[in-house]
Amino acid sequence: FRSGIIMVTIEMRFPILALLLLSAAPQGFEEDFSRGMADWWVEGGERVWVEDGRLQMKADPATGAAGNVATVWRRGVQPADFDLELDAQVVSSVPNVNNINLFFNYTDPSGVLLEKTAESRRSAAYGLYHQINGYIITFLNDTETDSGKARVRIRRNPGFQLLAETFTYHCRARVTYHLKVVKKGGDILFSVDGQELLRAHDPHPLGPGYFGLRTFRTWLWWDNIRLKPLPSER
């Protein structure tokens, strides 16, 4: 109890120090959703829930109006460098975008813990995440040119800076994809189903931060999430 009071006091007076304390020995995680949503919080969306051991994210209203974007964050700061694996499947997407996004190494530049600022992102508007520190991997169907391929991008925030982009493989509804992200220092590698799709290098890599799942105009589920720390080069 006493240590809890000390932590709250540090967080209020010295937010950057609080972040460093919480991330001093991040352990990563494995998620089977046996605790439901206890370890996650939601921003935006129509509905987010756990069913049959999978995290369901629905953000695809027929009118395309409110609720068409959703972000779900894992509680707790995750390591700067990691090996991440998870499964995702698009249930449906009215505009056929099949949007599968990953957020990682996210922090608020002010040093305030990200969950404390969740209310300011209640709408989950994409631009709100471009104003804080973090990386985004976007994996979705290429509806812009109807190439039949997936559009894959790696970006850094703040500033929505494009680090790498490609059009390759595919991103289809009702297909289970096994995603893998490896971040080591400034190197980021993204693979799907054992195939490397894209890699990027950031000369000024971000440190420990929050991990999140994101979608737009899509109903999808996530499963078998495992994030394993790697020895940091920082």
Coordinates of N, CA and C in Angstrom, one line a residue:
F1 N 0.8 -1.2 0.0 CA 0.0 0.0 0.0 C 0.9 1.2 0.0
R2 N 1.9 1.2 0.9 CA 2.8 2.4 0.9 C 3.5 2.6 -0.4
S3 N 4.0 1.5 -1.0 CA 4.7 1.7 -2.3 C 3.7 2.2 -3.4
G4 N 2.4 1.9 -3.3 CA 1.5 2.4 -4.2 C 1.3 3.9 -4.1
I5 N 1.4 4.4 -2.9 CA 1.3 5.9 -2.6 C 2.5 6.6 -3.2
I6 N 3.7 6.0 -3.0 CA 4.9 6.5 -3.5 C 4.9 6.6 -5.0
M7 N 4.4 5.5 -5.7 CA 4.3 5.5 -7.2 C 3.4 6.6 -7.7
V8 N 2.2 6.8 -7.1 CA 1.3 7.8 -7.5 C 1.9 9.2 -7.4
T9 N 2.6 9.4 -6.2 CA 3.3 10.7 -6.0 C 4.3 11.0 -7.1
I10 N 5.1 10.0 -7.4 CA 6.2 10.1 -8.4 C 5.5 10.4 -9.8
E11 N 4.4 9.7 -10.1 CA 3.8 9.9 -11.4 C 3.2 11.3 -11.5
M12 N 2.7 11.8 -10.4 CA 2.1 13.2 -10.5 C 3.1 14.3 -10.6
R13 N 4.2 14.1 -9.9 CA 5.2 15.2 -9.8 C 6.3 15.0 -10.9
F14 N 6.7 13.7 -11.2 CA 7.8 13.5 -12.1 C 7.3 12.4 -13.1
P15 N 6.5 12.8 -14.1 CA 5.9 11.7 -15.0 C 6.9 11.0 -15.8
I16 N 8.0 11.6 -16.2 CA 9.0 10.9 -17.0 C 9.7 9.9 -16.1
L17 N 10.0 10.2 -14.9 CA 10.6 9.3 -13.9 C 9.7 8.1 -13.7
A18 N 8.4 8.4 -13.6 CA 7.4 7.3 -13.4 C 7.5 6.3 -14.6
L19 N 7.6 6.8 -15.8 CA 7.7 5.9 -17.0 C 8.9 5.1 -16.9
L20 N 10.0 5.7 -16.5 CA 11.3 5.0 -16.5 C 11.3 3.9 -15.4
L21 N 10.6 4.2 -14.3 CA 10.5 3.2 -13.2 C 9.7 2.0 -13.7
L22 N 8.6 2.2 -14.3 CA 7.7 1.2 -14.8 C 8.3 0.3 -15.9
S23 N 9.2 0.9 -16.7 CA 9.8 0.2 -17.8 C 11.2 -0.3 -17.5
A24 N 11.6 -0.2 -16.2 CA 13.0 -0.6 -15.9 C 13.3 -2.0 -16.3
A25 N 12.4 -2.9 -16.1 CA 12.6 -4.3 -16.4 C 11.3 -4.9 -17.0
P26 N 11.0 -4.4 -18.2 CA 9.8 -4.9 -18.9 C 9.9 -6.4 -19.3
Q27 N 8.9 -7.2 -19.1 CA 9.0 -8.6 -19.3 C 8.3 -9.1 -20.5
G28 N 7.6 -8.3 -21.3 CA 6.8 -8.8 -22.4 C 5.6 -9.5 -21.9
F29 N 4.9 -10.2 -22.7 CA 3.7 -10.9 -22.2 C 3.2 -12.0 -23.2
E30 N 2.4 -12.9 -22.7 CA 1.7 -13.8 -23.6 C 0.2 -13.7 -23.2
E31 N -0.7 -13.6 -24.2 CA -2.1 -13.3 -24.0 C -3.0 -14.4 -24.6
D32 N -3.8 -15.1 -23.7 CA -4.8 -16.0 -24.2 C -6.2 -15.5 -23.9
F33 N -6.3 -14.3 -23.3 CA -7.5 -13.6 -23.0 C -8.4 -14.4 -22.0
S34 N -7.7 -15.2 -21.2 CA -8.5 -15.9 -20.2 C -9.0 -14.9 -19.1
R35 N -8.4 -13.7 -19.0 CA -8.8 -12.7 -18.1 C -9.7 -11.7 -18.8
G36 N -10.1 -12.0 -20.0 CA -11.0 -11.1 -20.7 C -10.2 -9.8 -21.1
M37 N -10.8 -8.6 -20.8 CA -10.2 -7.4 -21.2 C -9.4 -6.7 -20.0
A38 N -9.2 -7.5 -19.0 CA -8.6 -7.0 -17.7 C -7.2 -6.3 -18.0
D39 N -6.5 -6.7 -19.0 CA -5.1 -6.2 -19.2 C -5.1 -5.2 -20.4
W40 N -6.3 -4.8 -20.9 CA -6.4 -3.9 -22.0 C -7.3 -2.8 -21.8
W41 N -7.1 -1.7 -22.5 CA -8.2 -0.6 -22.5 C -8.4 -0.2 -24.0
V42 N -9.6 0.3 -24.2 CA -10.2 0.6 -25.5 C -10.3 2.1 -25.8
E43 N -10.0 2.5 -27.0 CA -10.3 3.8 -27.5 C -11.0 3.7 -28.8
G44 N -12.3 4.2 -28.9 CA -13.1 4.2 -30.1 C -13.7 2.9 -30.4
G45 N -14.2 2.7 -31.6 CA -14.8 1.5 -32.1 C -16.3 1.4 -31.8
E46 N -17.0 0.4 -32.4 CA -18.4 0.1 -32.1 C -18.4 -0.8 -30.9
R47 N -17.6 -1.8 -30.9 CA -17.6 -2.8 -29.8 C -16.3 -3.6 -29.8
V48 N -15.8 -3.8 -28.6 CA -14.6 -4.6 -28.4 C -14.9 -5.6 -27.3
W49 N -14.7 -6.9 -27.5 CA -15.0 -7.9 -26.5 C -14.2 -9.1 -26.8
V50 N -14.2 -10.0 -25.8 CA -13.5 -11.3 -25.9 C -14.5 -12.4 -26.1
E51 N -14.3 -13.3 -27.1 CA -15.2 -14.4 -27.4 C -14.4 -15.6 -27.9
D52 N -14.6 -16.7 -27.2 CA -13.9 -17.9 -27.6 C -12.4 -17.8 -27.6
G53 N -11.9 -17.0 -26.6 CA -10.5 -16.8 -26.4 C -9.8 -15.9 -27.4
R54 N -10.6 -15.1 -28.1 CA -10.1 -14.2 -29.1 C -10.6 -12.8 -28.8
L55 N -9.7 -11.8 -29.1 CA -10.1 -10.4 -28.9 C -10.8 -9.9 -30.2
Q56 N -12.1 -9.6 -30.1 CA -12.9 -9.2 -31.2 C -12.9 -7.6 -31.2
M57 N -12.6 -7.0 -32.4 CA -12.7 -5.6 -32.6 C -13.6 -5.3 -33.7
K58 N -14.7 -4.6 -33.4 CA -15.7 -4.2 -34.5 C -15.7 -2.7 -34.6
A59 N -15.3 -2.3 -35.8 CA -15.2 -0.8 -36.1 C -15.6 -0.7 -37.6
D60 N -16.8 -1.1 -38.0 CA -17.2 -1.1 -39.4 C -18.7 -0.8 -39.5
P61 N -19.2 0.3 -39.0 CA -20.6 0.6 -39.1 C -21.0 0.7 -40.5
A62 N -22.2 0.3 -40.9 CA -22.7 0.3 -42.2 C -22.7 1.7 -42.9
T63 N -22.9 2.7 -42.0 CA -22.9 4.1 -42.6 C -21.5 4.7 -42.7
G64 N -20.5 4.0 -42.1 CA -19.2 4.5 -42.1 C -19.0 5.7 -41.2
A65 N -19.9 5.9 -40.2 CA -19.9 7.1 -39.3 C -19.1 6.8 -38.1
A66 N -19.7 7.3 -36.9 CA -19.0 7.1 -35.6 C -18.7 5.6 -35.3
G67 N -17.6 5.4 -34.7 CA -17.2 4.0 -34.4 C -16.4 3.3 -35.4
N68 N -16.0 4.0 -36.5 CA -15.3 3.3 -37.6 C -13.8 3.2 -37.4
V69 N -13.3 3.5 -36.2 CA -11.9 3.3 -35.9 C -11.9 2.8 -34.4
A70 N -10.9 2.0 -34.2 CA -10.7 1.5 -32.8 C -9.2 1.2 -32.5
T71 N -8.8 1.5 -31.3 CA -7.5 1.1 -30.8 C -7.6 0.4 -29.5
V72 N -6.9 -0.6 -29.3 CA -6.9 -1.4 -28.0 C -5.5 -1.4 -27.5
W73 N -5.2 -0.9 -26.3 CA -3.9 -0.9 -25.8 C -3.7 -2.0 -24.7
R74 N -2.5 -2.5 -24.7 CA -2.1 -3.4 -23.6 C -1.6 -2.6 -22.4
R75 N -2.1 -2.9 -21.2 CA -1.6 -2.2 -20.1 C -0.2 -2.6 -19.7
G76 N 0.6 -1.6 -19.3 CA 2.0 -1.8 -19.0 C 3.0 -1.5 -20.1
V77 N 4.1 -0.9 -19.7 CA 5.1 -0.5 -20.7 C 5.9 -1.8 -21.2
Q78 N 6.1 -1.9 -22.5 CA 6.7 -3.0 -23.1 C 8.2 -2.6 -23.4
P79 N 9.1 -3.6 -23.6 CA 10.5 -3.3 -23.9 C 10.7 -2.6 -25.2
A80 N 11.9 -1.9 -25.3 CA 12.2 -1.2 -26.5 C 12.5 -2.1 -27.6
D81 N 13.1 -3.3 -27.4 CA 13.4 -4.2 -28.4 C 12.7 -5.5 -28.1
F82 N 12.1 -6.2 -29.1 CA 11.3 -7.3 -28.8 C 11.1 -8.2 -30.1
D83 N 10.5 -9.3 -29.9 CA 10.1 -10.3 -30.9 C 8.6 -10.5 -30.6
L84 N 7.7 -10.1 -31.6 CA 6.3 -10.2 -31.4 C 5.7 -11.1 -32.4
E85 N 4.8 -12.0 -32.0 CA 4.0 -12.9 -32.9 C 2.6 -12.8 -32.4
L86 N 1.7 -12.9 -33.4 CA 0.3 -12.9 -33.2 C -0.5 -13.3 -34.4
D87 N -1.8 -13.7 -34.2 CA -2.6 -14.1 -35.3 C -3.7 -13.0 -35.5
A88 N -4.2 -12.8 -36.7 CA -5.3 -11.9 -36.9 C -6.1 -12.4 -38.1
Q89 N -7.4 -12.2 -38.0 CA -8.3 -12.5 -39.1 C -9.4 -11.5 -39.3
V90 N -9.6 -11.0 -40.5 CA -10.7 -10.0 -40.7 C -12.0 -10.8 -40.9
V91 N -12.9 -10.5 -40.1 CA -14.3 -11.1 -40.2 C -15.0 -10.5 -41.4
S92 N -15.0 -9.2 -41.5 CA -15.7 -8.5 -42.5 C -15.2 -7.0 -42.6
S93 N -15.4 -6.4 -43.8 CA -15.0 -5.0 -44.0 C -15.9 -4.5 -45.1
V94 N -16.8 -3.6 -44.8 CA -17.8 -3.1 -45.9 C -17.0 -2.6 -47.0
P95 N -16.0 -1.7 -46.8 CA -15.3 -1.2 -48.0 C -14.1 -2.0 -48.4
N96 N -14.0 -3.3 -47.9 CA -13.0 -4.2 -48.3 C -11.5 -3.7 -48.0
V97 N -11.4 -2.9 -47.0 CA -10.0 -2.4 -46.6 C -9.2 -3.4 -45.8
N98 N -9.9 -4.3 -45.0 CA -9.3 -5.3 -44.2 C -8.1 -4.8 -43.5
N99 N -8.3 -3.8 -42.6 CA -7.3 -3.0 -42.0 C -6.8 -3.6 -40.7
I100 N -5.5 -4.0 -40.8 CA -4.8 -4.6 -39.6 C -3.6 -3.7 -39.3
N101 N -3.6 -3.1 -38.1 CA -2.6 -2.2 -37.7 C -2.0 -2.6 -36.4
L102 N -0.7 -2.3 -36.2 CA 0.0 -2.6 -35.0 C 0.7 -1.3 -34.5
F103 N 0.5 -0.9 -33.2 CA 1.2 0.2 -32.6 C 2.2 -0.3 -31.6
F104 N 3.4 0.2 -31.6 CA 4.4 -0.2 -30.6 C 5.4 0.9 -30.2
N105 N 6.0 0.8 -29.1 CA 6.9 1.8 -28.5 C 6.3 3.1 -28.4
Y106 N 5.0 3.1 -28.0 CA 4.2 4.3 -27.9 C 4.3 5.0 -26.5
T107 N 4.6 6.3 -26.5 CA 4.6 7.0 -25.2 C 4.2 8.4 -25.5
D108 N 3.7 9.1 -24.5 CA 3.4 10.5 -24.5 C 4.6 11.3 -24.3
P109 N 4.9 12.3 -25.3 CA 6.2 13.1 -25.1 C 6.3 13.8 -23.8
S110 N 5.1 14.1 -23.2 CA 5.1 14.8 -21.9 C 5.6 13.9 -20.7
G111 N 5.7 12.6 -21.0 CA 6.1 11.7 -19.9 C 4.9 11.1 -19.1
V112 N 3.7 11.6 -19.3 CA 2.5 11.1 -18.6 C 2.2 9.7 -19.2
L113 N 1.9 8.7 -18.3 CA 1.6 7.4 -18.8 C 0.5 7.4 -19.7
L114 N 0.5 6.6 -20.8 CA -0.4 6.7 -21.9 C -1.8 6.4 -21.5
E115 N -2.0 5.5 -20.5 CA -3.4 5.2 -20.1 C -4.0 6.4 -19.4
K116 N -3.2 7.3 -18.8 CA -3.7 8.5 -18.1 C -4.3 9.5 -19.1
T117 N -3.9 9.4 -20.4 CA -4.4 10.4 -21.4 C -5.4 9.8 -22.3
A118 N -5.9 8.6 -22.0 CA -6.8 7.9 -22.9 C -8.1 8.7 -23.2
E119 N -8.6 9.4 -22.2 CA -9.8 10.2 -22.5 C -9.6 11.2 -23.6
S120 N -8.4 11.7 -23.8 CA -8.2 12.7 -24.9 C -8.2 12.0 -26.2
R121 N -8.2 10.7 -26.3 CA -8.3 9.9 -27.5 C -9.5 9.1 -27.6
R122 N -10.6 9.5 -26.9 CA -11.8 8.7 -26.9 C -12.3 8.4 -28.3
S123 N -12.2 9.3 -29.2 CA -12.7 9.0 -30.6 C -11.8 8.1 -31.4
A124 N -10.5 7.9 -30.9 CA -9.6 7.1 -31.6 C -9.2 7.6 -33.0
A125 N -9.5 8.9 -33.3 CA -9.1 9.5 -34.5 C -7.6 9.3 -34.8
Y126 N -7.3 8.9 -36.0 CA -6.0 8.5 -36.4 C -4.9 9.6 -36.1
G127 N -5.3 10.8 -36.4 CA -4.4 11.9 -36.2 C -3.9 12.1 -34.8
L128 N -4.7 11.7 -33.8 CA -4.3 11.8 -32.4 C -3.1 11.0 -32.1
Y129 N -2.9 9.9 -32.8 CA -1.7 9.0 -32.5 C -0.5 9.5 -33.3
H130 N -0.7 10.4 -34.2 CA 0.5 11.0 -34.9 C 1.2 12.1 -34.1
Q131 N 0.6 12.5 -33.0 CA 1.1 13.6 -32.2 C 2.0 13.1 -31.1
I132 N 2.0 11.7 -30.8 CA 2.7 11.2 -29.7 C 3.8 10.2 -30.3
N133 N 4.7 9.8 -29.4 CA 5.8 8.9 -29.9 C 5.3 7.5 -30.2
G134 N 5.8 6.9 -31.3 CA 5.5 5.5 -31.5 C 5.7 5.1 -33.0
Y135 N 5.6 3.8 -33.2 CA 5.7 3.2 -34.5 C 4.3 2.6 -34.9
I136 N 4.0 2.7 -36.2 CA 2.8 2.0 -36.7 C 3.2 1.1 -37.9
I137 N 2.7 -0.1 -37.9 CA 2.8 -1.0 -39.0 C 1.3 -1.1 -39.5
T138 N 1.1 -0.8 -40.8 CA -0.2 -0.9 -41.5 C -0.1 -2.1 -42.5
F139 N -1.1 -3.0 -42.3 CA -1.2 -4.1 -43.2 C -2.6 -4.2 -43.7
L140 N -2.9 -3.9 -44.9 CA -4.3 -3.8 -45.4 C -4.4 -4.1 -46.8
N141 N -5.6 -4.3 -47.3 CA -5.9 -4.5 -48.7 C -5.7 -3.3 -49.5
D142 N -5.1 -3.4 -50.7 CA -4.9 -2.2 -51.5 C -6.1 -1.9 -52.3
T143 N -7.0 -1.0 -51.7 CA -8.2 -0.6 -52.4 C -8.0 0.6 -53.3
E144 N -6.8 1.3 -53.1 CA -6.6 2.5 -53.9 C -6.4 2.2 -55.4
T145 N -5.6 1.1 -55.7 CA -5.4 0.7 -57.1 C -6.0 -0.6 -57.4
D146 N -6.6 -1.3 -56.4 CA -7.2 -2.6 -56.6 C -6.3 -3.6 -57.3
S147 N -5.0 -3.6 -56.7 CA -4.0 -4.5 -57.2 C -4.2 -5.9 -56.8
G148 N -5.0 -6.1 -55.8 CA -5.2 -7.4 -55.2 C -4.1 -7.8 -54.2
K149 N -3.2 -6.9 -54.0 CA -2.1 -7.1 -53.1 C -2.4 -6.3 -51.8
A150 N -1.5 -6.6 -50.8 CA -1.6 -5.9 -49.5 C -0.7 -4.6 -49.6
R151 N -1.1 -3.6 -49.0 CA -0.3 -2.4 -48.8 C 0.3 -2.4 -47.4
V152 N 1.6 -2.3 -47.3 CA 2.3 -2.5 -46.1 C 3.1 -1.2 -45.9
R153 N 3.0 -0.6 -44.7 CA 3.8 0.6 -44.4 C 4.3 0.5 -42.9
I154 N 5.5 1.1 -42.7 CA 6.0 1.3 -41.4 C 6.2 2.8 -41.2
R155 N 5.6 3.4 -40.2 CA 5.7 4.8 -39.9 C 6.2 5.1 -38.5
R156 N 6.8 6.3 -38.3 CA 7.2 6.7 -37.0 C 6.5 8.0 -36.6
N157 N 6.1 8.1 -35.4 CA 5.5 9.3 -34.9 C 6.3 9.9 -33.7
P158 N 6.1 11.2 -33.4 CA 5.2 12.1 -34.1 C 5.6 12.5 -35.5
G159 N 4.6 12.9 -36.2 CA 4.8 13.4 -37.6 C 4.4 12.5 -38.7
F160 N 4.0 11.2 -38.4 CA 3.5 10.3 -39.4 C 4.6 10.1 -40.5
Q161 N 5.8 9.9 -40.0 CA 7.0 9.8 -41.0 C 7.0 8.4 -41.6
L162 N 7.0 8.4 -42.9 CA 7.1 7.1 -43.6 C 8.5 6.6 -43.6
L163 N 8.7 5.4 -43.0 CA 10.0 4.7 -43.0 C 10.2 3.7 -44.1
A164 N 9.1 3.1 -44.5 CA 9.2 2.1 -45.6 C 7.8 1.7 -46.0
E165 N 7.7 1.3 -47.3 CA 6.4 0.9 -47.9 C 6.6 -0.1 -49.0
T166 N 5.6 -1.0 -49.1 CA 5.6 -1.9 -50.2 C 4.2 -2.4 -50.5
F167 N 4.0 -2.9 -51.7 CA 2.7 -3.5 -52.1 C 3.1 -5.0 -52.5
T168 N 2.6 -5.9 -51.7 CA 3.0 -7.3 -51.8 C 2.0 -8.2 -51.1
Y169 N 2.1 -9.5 -51.4 CA 1.4 -10.6 -50.7 C -0.1 -10.2 -50.8
H170 N -0.9 -10.4 -49.8 CA -2.4 -10.2 -49.9 C -2.9 -10.0 -48.5
C171 N -4.0 -9.3 -48.3 CA -4.7 -9.1 -47.0 C -6.2 -9.3 -47.3
R172 N -6.7 -10.5 -47.0 CA -8.1 -10.9 -47.4 C -8.9 -11.2 -46.2
A173 N -10.2 -11.0 -46.3 CA -11.1 -11.4 -45.2 C -11.2 -12.9 -45.1
R174 N -11.5 -13.4 -43.9 CA -11.6 -14.8 -43.6 C -10.4 -15.6 -43.8
V175 N -9.2 -15.0 -43.8 CA -7.9 -15.7 -43.8 C -7.2 -15.3 -42.6
T176 N -6.7 -16.4 -41.9 CA -5.9 -16.1 -40.6 C -4.5 -15.9 -41.0
Y177 N -4.0 -14.7 -40.6 CA -2.6 -14.3 -40.9 C -1.8 -14.4 -39.6
H178 N -0.6 -15.0 -39.7 CA 0.4 -15.0 -38.6 C 1.3 -13.9 -38.8
L179 N 1.3 -12.9 -37.9 CA 2.1 -11.7 -38.0 C 3.3 -11.8 -37.1
K180 N 4.4 -11.3 -37.6 CA 5.6 -11.2 -36.7 C 6.3 -9.9 -36.9
V181 N 6.7 -9.3 -35.8 CA 7.5 -8.0 -35.8 C 8.7 -8.3 -34.9
V182 N 9.9 -7.9 -35.5 CA 11.1 -7.9 -34.7 C 11.6 -6.5 -34.7
K183 N 11.8 -5.9 -33.5 CA 12.5 -4.6 -33.4 C 13.7 -4.7 -32.6
K184 N 14.8 -4.4 -33.2 CA 16.1 -4.5 -32.5 C 16.9 -3.2 -32.8
G185 N 17.0 -2.3 -31.8 CA 17.6 -1.0 -32.0 C 16.7 -0.2 -33.0
G186 N 17.4 0.2 -34.1 CA 16.6 1.0 -35.1 C 16.1 0.2 -36.2
D187 N 16.3 -1.2 -36.2 CA 15.8 -2.0 -37.2 C 14.5 -2.7 -36.9
I188 N 13.5 -2.6 -37.8 CA 12.2 -3.1 -37.7 C 11.9 -4.0 -38.8
L189 N 11.5 -5.3 -38.5 CA 11.2 -6.3 -39.6 C 9.8 -6.8 -39.4
F190 N 9.0 -6.8 -40.5 CA 7.6 -7.2 -40.4 C 7.5 -8.4 -41.4
S191 N 7.0 -9.5 -40.9 CA 6.8 -10.7 -41.6 C 5.3 -11.2 -41.5
V192 N 4.8 -11.9 -42.5 CA 3.5 -12.5 -42.5 C 3.6 -13.9 -43.0
D193 N 3.1 -14.8 -42.2 CA 3.1 -16.3 -42.6 C 4.5 -16.7 -42.9
G194 N 5.5 -16.3 -42.2 CA 6.8 -16.7 -42.4 C 7.6 -16.0 -43.5
Q195 N 6.9 -15.1 -44.2 CA 7.5 -14.4 -45.3 C 7.8 -12.9 -44.9
E196 N 9.0 -12.5 -45.1 CA 9.4 -11.1 -44.8 C 8.7 -10.2 -45.9
L197 N 7.9 -9.2 -45.4 CA 7.2 -8.3 -46.3 C 7.9 -6.9 -46.3
L198 N 8.4 -6.5 -45.2 CA 9.0 -5.1 -45.2 C 9.9 -5.0 -44.0
R199 N 11.0 -4.2 -44.2 CA 11.9 -3.8 -43.1 C 12.2 -2.3 -43.2
A200 N 12.6 -1.7 -42.1 CA 12.9 -0.3 -42.0 C 14.0 -0.1 -41.0
H201 N 14.6 1.1 -41.1 CA 15.7 1.4 -40.2 C 15.4 2.9 -39.7
D202 N 15.4 3.0 -38.4 CA 15.2 4.3 -37.8 C 16.5 4.7 -37.1
P203 N 17.2 5.7 -37.6 CA 18.5 6.1 -37.0 C 18.4 6.6 -35.5
H204 N 17.2 7.0 -35.1 CA 17.0 7.4 -33.8 C 15.9 6.6 -33.1
P205 N 16.1 5.4 -32.8 CA 15.1 4.5 -32.4 C 14.4 4.9 -31.0
L206 N 13.1 4.6 -31.0 CA 12.4 4.9 -29.7 C 12.6 3.8 -28.7
G207 N 12.4 4.2 -27.4 CA 12.7 3.2 -26.3 C 11.4 2.5 -25.9
P208 N 11.3 2.0 -24.7 CA 10.2 1.3 -24.2 C 8.9 2.1 -24.3
G209 N 7.8 1.4 -24.5 CA 6.5 2.1 -24.7 C 5.4 1.1 -24.7
Y210 N 4.2 1.6 -25.0 CA 3.0 0.7 -25.0 C 2.8 0.1 -26.4
F211 N 2.1 -1.1 -26.3 CA 1.8 -1.9 -27.5 C 0.3 -1.8 -27.7
G212 N -0.1 -1.6 -29.0 CA -1.6 -1.5 -29.2 C -2.0 -2.2 -30.5
L213 N -3.3 -2.5 -30.6 CA -3.9 -3.0 -31.8 C -4.8 -2.0 -32.4
R214 N -4.9 -1.9 -33.7 CA -5.7 -0.8 -34.3 C -6.4 -1.3 -35.6
T215 N -7.6 -0.7 -35.9 CA -8.2 -1.0 -37.1 C -9.1 0.2 -37.6
F216 N -9.5 0.1 -38.8 CA -10.3 1.1 -39.5 C -11.3 0.5 -40.4
R217 N -12.6 0.7 -40.3 CA -13.6 0.2 -41.2 C -13.5 -1.3 -41.3
T218 N -13.3 -2.0 -40.2 CA -13.0 -3.4 -40.3 C -13.5 -4.1 -39.0
W219 N -14.0 -5.3 -39.1 CA -14.3 -6.2 -37.9 C -13.3 -7.3 -38.0
L220 N -12.5 -7.5 -37.0 CA -11.5 -8.5 -37.0 C -11.2 -9.1 -35.6
W221 N -10.6 -10.2 -35.5 CA -10.2 -10.8 -34.3 C -8.7 -11.0 -34.2
W222 N -8.1 -11.0 -32.9 CA -6.7 -11.2 -32.7 C -6.6 -12.4 -31.7
D223 N -5.5 -13.1 -31.8 CA -5.3 -14.3 -30.9 C -3.8 -14.6 -30.9
N224 N -3.5 -15.4 -29.9 CA -2.1 -16.0 -29.7 C -1.0 -14.9 -29.8
I225 N -1.2 -13.9 -28.9 CA -0.3 -12.8 -28.9 C 0.9 -13.1 -27.9
R226 N 2.1 -13.0 -28.4 CA 3.3 -13.2 -27.6 C 4.3 -12.1 -27.9
L227 N 4.7 -11.4 -26.9 CA 5.8 -10.4 -27.1 C 6.9 -10.7 -26.2
K228 N 8.1 -11.0 -26.8 CA 9.2 -11.5 -26.0 C 10.3 -10.4 -26.1
P229 N 10.8 -10.0 -24.9 CA 11.9 -9.0 -24.9 C 13.2 -9.5 -25.6
L230 N 13.9 -8.6 -26.2 CA 15.2 -8.9 -26.8 C 16.2 -8.0 -26.0
P231 N 17.5 -8.4 -25.9 CA 18.5 -7.6 -25.3 C 18.6 -6.3 -26.0
S232 N 18.5 -5.2 -25.3 CA 18.5 -3.9 -25.9 C 19.8 -3.4 -26.3
E233 N 19.9 -2.7 -27.5 CA 21.1 -2.1 -27.9 C 21.3 -0.7 -27.5
R234 N 20.3 -0.1 -26.8 CA 20.3 1.3 -26.4 C 21.3 1.5 -25.3

